[in-house]
C-alpha cells in the first residue's frame, strides 16, 4: 500500500495536517538532538548521527539533516525511499550530501542522509550505533510496537534519546468529534480527490482505532527499557510526542 502512495505522500501529509506536520517534526528533532548529544559527537570528531525508523519519503530525515545530523532513513517500502532520494537530489541544501551507511558507521564528517531498505523489527545495526533514533507517524503501521521500541533503544548510545511522534485522539468531547469528522470523512475524501487513493486514506482512522493512547504508549516505551519517558500533546491533543532516554 505504501509504495502506491509514494508519489503524493508528502503533499497529502501536509494537506491532511493543515501544514502542521513540519512544525511537529522540528520540535521532535530538537528534542532528539539535545545539546549534550551534539557536544558529545563533536568532541569525538564527528557530526551527530540519527536513525529515522519508517522514514517514508524522508520528512523527518530532512529535518534532522538540516540541523546538522547524519541520518539513516530506513523504510520497508522501496518506492518511498526512491522518492526520498529524488527529493534530496533536488534539494538546494542537501543535494550533494547523500551518504552511505559505511560513512555513518565510520563517524561522519558531514551531515546528510543515507537511504536504507530495512525492517523496523530487525534493525541491521550494531548496538550503540546512533546518537538518537526517531520515528514519525509510523508506530501504527508496525506489527509489534514493543519490539520496534526495543530495537530503537538497542541501537542508540547510552545518553541518547528515542523520540516517537504519532497521532492521538483528543479527550474533550467537541474536539474528539471534530477529529473524527476530519479523519473519518475529510481525509478519505481528500485521498480520493487529490491522490486517487480513497481506500488507502481510510486506513488512517482505522489504524487509530486500536492504537494505544499516549499513557499506554509511554508504558510500552518503559517496558522496552527506556528511561525518563514523558510525552506532550500538540494541536488540541491530536498528536503525541514521546521522548525516552537510553542508559
Tab-separated table of C-alpha atoms in Angstrom, residues 91-237:
chain	number	residue	atom	x	y	z
A	91	UNK	CA	17.097	19.915	-2.626
A	92	UNK	CA	19.251	23.038	-2.737
A	93	UNK	CA	20.911	22.399	0.611
A	94	UNK	CA	21.214	18.603	0.681
A	95	UNK	CA	21.624	17.583	-2.977
A	96	UNK	CA	25.327	16.751	-2.616
A	97	UNK	CA	25.014	15.158	0.817
A	98	UNK	CA	23.745	11.651	0.095
A	99	UNK	CA	25.766	9.431	2.426
A	100	UNK	CA	26.447	5.715	2.670
A	101	UNK	CA	25.825	3.610	5.747
A	102	UNK	CA	29.560	2.893	5.837
A	103	UNK	CA	30.289	6.617	6.114
A	104	UNK	CA	27.902	6.979	9.025
A	105	UNK	CA	29.260	3.903	10.812
A	106	UNK	CA	32.813	5.211	10.422
A	107	UNK	CA	31.958	8.529	12.089
A	108	UNK	CA	30.591	11.015	9.581
A	109	UNK	CA	32.439	14.244	8.930
A	110	UNK	CA	29.382	15.942	7.457
A	111	UNK	CA	25.620	15.952	7.772
A	112	UNK	CA	23.463	14.240	5.165
A	113	UNK	CA	21.185	11.246	4.552
A	114	UNK	CA	21.725	7.552	3.786
A	115	UNK	CA	18.673	5.735	2.373
A	116	UNK	CA	18.274	2.149	3.601
A	117	UNK	CA	15.689	-0.517	2.799
A	118	UNK	CA	15.082	-2.361	6.054
A	119	UNK	CA	12.772	-3.782	8.708
A	120	UNK	CA	11.981	-1.840	11.883
A	121	UNK	CA	11.591	-5.114	13.801
A	122	UNK	CA	15.066	-6.358	12.867
A	123	UNK	CA	17.419	-3.398	12.561
A	124	UNK	CA	20.642	-4.322	10.791
A	125	UNK	CA	22.848	-2.155	13.004
A	126	UNK	CA	25.125	-2.907	15.923
A	127	UNK	CA	24.275	-1.888	19.467
A	128	UNK	CA	25.093	1.739	20.324
A	129	UNK	CA	25.359	2.832	16.674
A	130	UNK	CA	23.467	6.152	16.781
A	131	UNK	CA	23.176	9.229	18.959
A	132	UNK	CA	19.378	9.160	18.702
A	133	UNK	CA	16.512	7.367	16.956
A	134	UNK	CA	13.214	8.850	15.813
A	135	UNK	CA	10.000	7.710	14.202
A	136	UNK	CA	7.153	9.824	12.893
A	137	UNK	CA	3.587	8.624	12.320
A	138	UNK	CA	4.769	5.053	11.813
A	139	UNK	CA	4.126	3.089	15.000
A	140	UNK	CA	0.528	2.453	13.918
A	141	UNK	CA	1.920	0.538	10.942
A	142	UNK	CA	4.339	-1.854	12.644
A	143	UNK	CA	3.215	-5.318	13.690
A	144	UNK	CA	4.992	-5.235	17.062
A	145	UNK	CA	5.338	-1.863	18.783
A	146	UNK	CA	7.295	-3.193	21.745
A	147	UNK	CA	9.897	-4.910	19.572
A	148	UNK	CA	10.305	-1.767	17.472
A	149	UNK	CA	10.987	0.343	20.562
A	150	UNK	CA	13.433	-2.259	21.888
A	151	UNK	CA	15.309	-2.260	18.594
A	152	UNK	CA	15.439	1.539	18.533
A	153	UNK	CA	16.732	1.619	22.112
A	154	UNK	CA	19.314	-1.070	21.319
A	155	UNK	CA	20.987	0.886	18.526
A	156	UNK	CA	21.135	4.204	20.441
A	157	UNK	CA	24.197	5.035	22.525
A	158	UNK	CA	23.767	5.496	26.289
A	159	UNK	CA	22.666	9.051	26.977
A	160	UNK	CA	20.828	9.291	23.663
A	161	UNK	CA	17.117	9.593	23.087
A	162	UNK	CA	14.347	7.701	21.315
A	163	UNK	CA	11.602	10.007	20.045
A	164	UNK	CA	8.185	8.960	18.757
A	165	UNK	CA	5.776	11.347	17.026
A	166	UNK	CA	2.330	9.849	16.498
A	167	UNK	CA	-1.345	10.700	16.136
A	168	UNK	CA	-3.605	10.666	19.185
A	169	UNK	CA	-7.285	11.216	19.933
A	170	UNK	CA	-8.374	14.399	21.734
A	171	UNK	CA	-10.095	13.761	25.054
A	172	UNK	CA	-12.534	16.704	25.033
A	173	UNK	CA	-15.889	15.735	23.518
A	174	UNK	CA	-16.175	18.518	20.933
A	175	UNK	CA	-12.536	18.215	19.909
A	176	UNK	CA	-12.885	14.444	19.589
A	177	UNK	CA	-15.956	14.905	17.383
A	178	UNK	CA	-14.116	17.341	15.134
A	179	UNK	CA	-11.136	15.000	14.994
A	180	UNK	CA	-13.359	12.072	13.999
A	181	UNK	CA	-15.004	14.101	11.243
A	182	UNK	CA	-11.584	15.099	9.948
A	183	UNK	CA	-10.050	11.622	9.968
A	184	UNK	CA	-13.094	9.518	9.009
A	185	UNK	CA	-14.606	11.747	6.333
A	186	UNK	CA	-12.347	14.585	5.195
A	187	UNK	CA	-9.127	12.555	4.923
A	188	UNK	CA	-10.622	9.792	2.699
A	189	UNK	CA	-12.322	12.461	0.573
A	190	UNK	CA	-9.033	14.294	0.068
A	191	UNK	CA	-7.349	10.984	-0.659
A	192	UNK	CA	-9.856	10.265	-3.406
A	193	UNK	CA	-9.845	13.761	-4.930
A	194	UNK	CA	-6.125	14.550	-4.744
A	195	UNK	CA	-4.410	11.177	-4.842
A	196	UNK	CA	-6.997	8.787	-6.249
A	197	UNK	CA	-6.496	6.625	-3.147
A	198	UNK	CA	-9.635	6.838	-1.005
A	199	UNK	CA	-9.296	3.295	0.366
A	200	UNK	CA	-5.686	3.817	1.377
A	201	UNK	CA	-6.573	7.000	3.231
A	202	UNK	CA	-9.382	5.237	5.075
A	203	UNK	CA	-6.548	3.304	6.646
A	204	UNK	CA	-5.628	6.332	8.809
A	205	UNK	CA	-8.771	6.341	11.003
A	206	UNK	CA	-8.885	2.548	11.009
A	207	UNK	CA	-5.281	2.311	12.200
A	208	UNK	CA	-6.044	4.671	15.081
A	209	UNK	CA	-8.869	2.550	16.450
A	210	UNK	CA	-6.748	0.019	18.331
A	211	UNK	CA	-3.594	2.096	18.698
A	212	UNK	CA	-2.509	2.631	22.317
A	213	UNK	CA	-3.334	6.041	23.810
A	214	UNK	CA	-0.379	8.183	24.953
A	215	UNK	CA	-0.202	6.847	28.546
A	216	UNK	CA	-0.150	3.250	27.278
A	217	UNK	CA	2.479	4.093	24.653
A	218	UNK	CA	4.605	5.661	27.392
A	219	UNK	CA	4.373	2.424	29.355
A	220	UNK	CA	5.396	0.392	26.288
A	221	UNK	CA	8.492	2.562	25.867
A	222	UNK	CA	9.370	1.991	29.523
A	223	UNK	CA	8.899	-1.758	29.106
A	224	UNK	CA	11.299	-1.577	26.145
A	225	UNK	CA	13.993	-0.382	28.549
A	226	UNK	CA	13.790	3.371	28.000
A	227	UNK	CA	14.082	5.668	30.999
A	228	UNK	CA	12.544	9.023	31.954
A	229	UNK	CA	9.830	8.585	29.332
A	230	UNK	CA	7.460	11.526	29.001
A	231	UNK	CA	5.111	12.925	26.403
A	232	UNK	CA	3.462	16.154	25.364
A	233	UNK	CA	0.249	16.652	23.413
A	234	UNK	CA	0.014	19.042	20.485
A	235	UNK	CA	-2.754	20.579	18.353
A	236	UNK	CA	-5.510	20.086	20.938
A	237	UNK	CA	-4.447	16.519	21.674
